[in-house]
Coordinates of C-alpha atoms in Angstrom, one line a residue:
Chain S
S309 CA -8.0 14.4 -7.8
Q310 CA -8.7 11.7 -5.4
E311 CA -10.2 8.8 -7.4
L312 CA -11.1 6.6 -4.5
E313 CA -13.3 7.8 -1.7
Q314 CA -13.5 5.9 1.6
S315 CA -16.1 6.4 4.2
P316 CA -16.3 7.0 7.0
Q317 CA -12.9 8.5 7.7
S318 CA -12.9 7.2 11.2
L319 CA -15.1 4.9 13.2
I320 CA -15.4 4.0 16.8
V321 CA -17.5 0.9 17.7
Q322 CA -18.2 -1.1 20.8
E323 CA -16.7 -4.5 20.9
G324 CA -19.1 -7.1 19.5
K325 CA -20.8 -4.6 17.1
N326 CA -20.9 -5.0 13.3
L327 CA -19.6 -2.3 11.0
T328 CA -19.2 -1.5 7.4
I329 CA -16.6 0.5 5.5
N330 CA -17.2 1.8 2.0
C331 CA -14.9 2.5 -0.9
T332 CA -16.2 4.3 -4.0
S333 CA -14.6 5.0 -7.4
S334 CA -15.7 7.3 -10.1
K335 CA -14.3 4.9 -12.7
T336 CA -14.8 1.2 -13.3
L337 CA -12.0 -0.8 -11.6
Y338 CA -10.0 -3.7 -12.8
G339 CA -9.5 -5.0 -9.3
L340 CA -10.1 -3.8 -5.7
Y341 CA -7.9 -4.7 -2.8
W342 CA -8.5 -4.3 0.9
Y343 CA -5.6 -3.9 3.4
K344 CA -5.2 -3.3 7.1
Q345 CA -2.5 -1.1 8.5
K346 CA -1.6 -0.8 12.1
Y347 CA 0.0 2.5 13.1
G348 CA 3.7 2.6 12.2
E349 CA 3.6 -0.8 10.4
G350 CA 3.1 -2.2 7.0
L351 CA 0.0 -3.2 5.1
I352 CA -1.6 -6.6 5.7
F353 CA -3.3 -8.0 2.7
L354 CA -6.9 -8.9 3.4
M355 CA -8.7 -9.6 0.1
M356 CA -8.7 -9.0 -3.6
L357 CA -11.9 -8.7 -5.6
Q358 CA -11.9 -8.7 -9.4
K359 CA -15.3 -9.7 -10.7
G360 CA -18.5 -7.7 -10.5
G361 CA -20.7 -9.0 -7.8
E362 CA -17.9 -10.9 -6.2
E363 CA -17.9 -11.5 -2.4
K364 CA -15.2 -12.9 -0.3
S365 CA -15.0 -13.7 3.4
H366 CA -12.2 -14.5 5.8
E367 CA -13.0 -15.1 9.4
K368 CA -15.3 -12.3 10.4
I369 CA -14.5 -10.0 7.5
T370 CA -16.5 -9.9 4.3
A371 CA -15.7 -7.8 1.3
K372 CA -18.0 -7.2 -1.7
L373 CA -17.6 -5.6 -5.1
D374 CA -20.7 -4.3 -6.9
E375 CA -21.7 -5.3 -10.3
K376 CA -20.5 -2.2 -11.9
K377 CA -17.1 -2.6 -10.2
Q378 CA -17.2 0.9 -8.9
Q379 CA -18.0 0.4 -5.2
S380 CA -16.8 -2.0 -2.6
S381 CA -17.7 -2.6 1.1
L382 CA -15.9 -4.2 3.9
H383 CA -18.1 -5.6 6.6
I384 CA -16.8 -6.8 10.0
T385 CA -19.1 -9.0 12.1
A386 CA -18.8 -9.0 15.9
S387 CA -15.8 -6.6 16.0
Q388 CA -13.0 -7.2 18.4
P389 CA -10.1 -5.0 19.7
S390 CA -7.8 -6.9 17.3
H391 CA -9.7 -5.5 14.4
A392 CA -8.6 -2.0 15.2
G393 CA -6.4 -0.2 12.7
I394 CA -6.5 1.7 9.4
Y395 CA -8.4 0.0 6.6
L396 CA -7.2 0.9 3.1
C397 CA -8.8 0.2 -0.2
G398 CA -6.6 0.0 -3.2
A399 CA -7.7 0.0 -6.8
D400 CA -6.1 -1.5 -9.8
R401 CA -7.0 0.4 -12.9
G402 CA -5.6 -2.2 -15.2
S403 CA -3.1 0.0 -16.9
Q404 CA 0.3 -0.7 -15.5
G405 CA -0.7 -2.6 -12.4
N406 CA 0.1 0.1 -9.8
L407 CA -2.6 0.7 -7.2
I408 CA -4.2 4.0 -6.2
F409 CA -5.4 4.1 -2.6
G410 CA -8.1 5.7 -0.6
K411 CA -7.2 7.8 2.4
G412 CA -8.1 5.1 4.8
T413 CA -10.7 4.5 7.5
K414 CA -9.4 4.5 11.1
L415 CA -11.2 1.9 13.1
S416 CA -11.2 1.9 16.9
V417 CA -12.9 -0.9 18.9
K418 CA -13.8 -0.2 22.5
P419 CA -13.6 -3.2 24.8
Chain K
N610 CA 7.7 -18.5 2.4
A611 CA 9.1 -15.3 3.8
G612 CA 7.2 -12.1 3.1
V613 CA 8.4 -9.0 1.4
M614 CA 11.5 -7.7 3.3
Q615 CA 12.6 -4.2 3.6
N616 CA 15.6 -2.7 5.2
P617 CA 16.4 -0.7 7.0
R618 CA 13.2 -0.3 9.0
H619 CA 14.2 3.1 10.2
L620 CA 16.7 5.5 8.5
V621 CA 17.8 8.9 9.7
R622 CA 19.6 11.1 7.3
R623 CA 20.8 14.7 7.5
R624 CA 19.8 17.1 4.8
G625 CA 22.0 16.6 1.7
Q626 CA 22.9 13.0 2.4
E627 CA 21.8 10.0 0.3
A628 CA 19.3 7.5 1.4
R629 CA 19.2 3.9 0.1
L630 CA 16.2 1.7 0.7
R631 CA 16.2 -2.0 0.0
C632 CA 13.4 -4.3 -0.9
S633 CA 13.5 -8.1 -1.3
P634 CA 10.3 -9.4 -2.9
M635 CA 8.6 -12.6 -1.9
K636 CA 10.1 -15.7 -3.5
G637 CA 8.7 -16.2 -6.9
H638 CA 7.5 -12.6 -7.3
S639 CA 9.0 -10.8 -10.3
H640 CA 7.2 -7.5 -9.9
V641 CA 8.2 -4.8 -7.5
Y642 CA 6.3 -1.6 -6.6
W643 CA 7.4 1.3 -4.5
Y644 CA 5.0 3.6 -2.7
R645 CA 5.4 6.5 -0.4
Q646 CA 3.2 7.5 2.5
L647 CA 3.6 11.0 3.7
P648 CA 2.3 12.1 7.1
E649 CA -1.5 12.6 7.0
E650 CA -1.6 11.6 3.4
G651 CA -2.5 8.5 1.6
L652 CA -0.3 5.9 0.0
K653 CA 1.1 7.1 -3.4
F654 CA 2.5 5.0 -6.1
M655 CA 6.1 5.9 -7.1
V656 CA 7.6 3.2 -9.5
Y657 CA 6.9 -0.2 -10.9
L658 CA 9.8 -2.5 -11.8
Q659 CA 10.5 -5.9 -13.1
K660 CA 14.0 -7.5 -13.2
E661 CA 16.3 -5.0 -14.9
N662 CA 13.4 -3.0 -16.2
I663 CA 11.5 0.1 -15.1
I664 CA 8.0 -0.4 -16.3
D665 CA 6.3 2.7 -14.9
E666 CA 7.9 5.5 -13.1
S667 CA 5.1 8.0 -13.5
G668 CA 5.0 8.6 -9.7
M669 CA 8.6 9.3 -9.2
P670 CA 9.8 12.9 -8.5
K671 CA 11.7 14.1 -11.5
E672 CA 14.9 14.8 -9.6
R673 CA 17.0 13.1 -6.9
F674 CA 14.9 9.8 -6.9
S675 CA 15.9 6.7 -8.7
A676 CA 15.0 3.0 -8.5
E677 CA 16.5 -0.2 -9.8
F678 CA 15.8 -3.9 -9.6
P679 CA 18.9 -5.7 -10.7
K680 CA 19.1 -9.3 -12.0
E681 CA 20.6 -10.3 -8.7
G682 CA 19.8 -8.8 -5.3
P683 CA 17.1 -6.5 -3.9
S684 CA 15.4 -3.6 -5.5
I685 CA 16.8 -0.3 -4.4
L686 CA 15.1 3.1 -4.1
R687 CA 17.7 5.8 -3.9
I688 CA 17.2 9.4 -2.8
Q689 CA 20.0 11.8 -3.4
Q690 CA 20.5 15.0 -1.4
V691 CA 17.6 14.4 0.9
V692 CA 15.4 17.2 2.1
R693 CA 13.0 17.4 5.0
G694 CA 10.1 16.9 2.7
D695 CA 11.4 13.4 1.9
S696 CA 10.6 12.3 5.4
A697 CA 8.0 9.6 5.0
A698 CA 7.3 5.9 5.1
Y699 CA 8.4 4.1 2.0
F700 CA 6.7 0.8 1.2
C701 CA 7.7 -1.9 -1.2
A702 CA 5.2 -4.4 -2.6
S703 CA 5.8 -7.4 -4.7
S704 CA 3.5 -9.3 -7.0
P705 CA 3.4 -12.6 -8.8
S706 CA 2.4 -12.6 -12.5
T707 CA -1.1 -13.7 -11.5
G708 CA -1.8 -10.5 -9.6
G709 CA -2.1 -9.3 -6.0
Q710 CA 0.3 -7.0 -4.2
Y711 CA 1.9 -7.9 -0.9
F712 CA 3.5 -5.2 1.1
G713 CA 6.7 -5.1 3.1
P714 CA 6.9 -3.5 6.6
G715 CA 8.2 -0.2 5.2
T716 CA 11.2 2.0 5.8
R717 CA 10.6 5.1 7.8
L718 CA 12.9 7.8 6.6
T719 CA 13.5 10.8 8.8
V720 CA 15.5 13.7 7.5
T721 CA 16.9 16.0 10.1

């Protein structure tokens, strides 16, 4: 069964708008990772969150992990066409270190 | 510091041939993970290795697939007697002992 649910599955926004992508787990997570993937390419590491309530920002992207460590959000402020791609959340369940992934959110930014 | 390197980037094999995918982790990283991304599906874990050891292979198909990470040289994912269903993007990630996984660009395998 899919243990990580991402929403929405796809998102189209106008350039300059803010947006949020969510990632929810049915189980407490050891760590939560956000990656960006362009079609046909590899995954670009964005952020890693490990502590409940943790929040990290890089340029216009902010990621948060809730206190229970079961839900994370990725927020992009003033989106740009360069933000377009597939955003994946990956969860570390702390057993052997391998990650499980959500199915991704496809983001398109209209200029 | 070069990132995770994978080669080849694209590989075409006929049914029944062998495919060898290589992964060189980032400098200083001693943990290697292999994942597979099938068309229209998410990224799935296959195997986790440290130098000369397989730590977790719970995601590996029982037959035809094997992986190694020798003392010297890259990690290798080997698929014997490939079938069309093996067509996918195969990603390698490496990790330092402190955590975080950094992915390579992937190898796109096409089985004809």
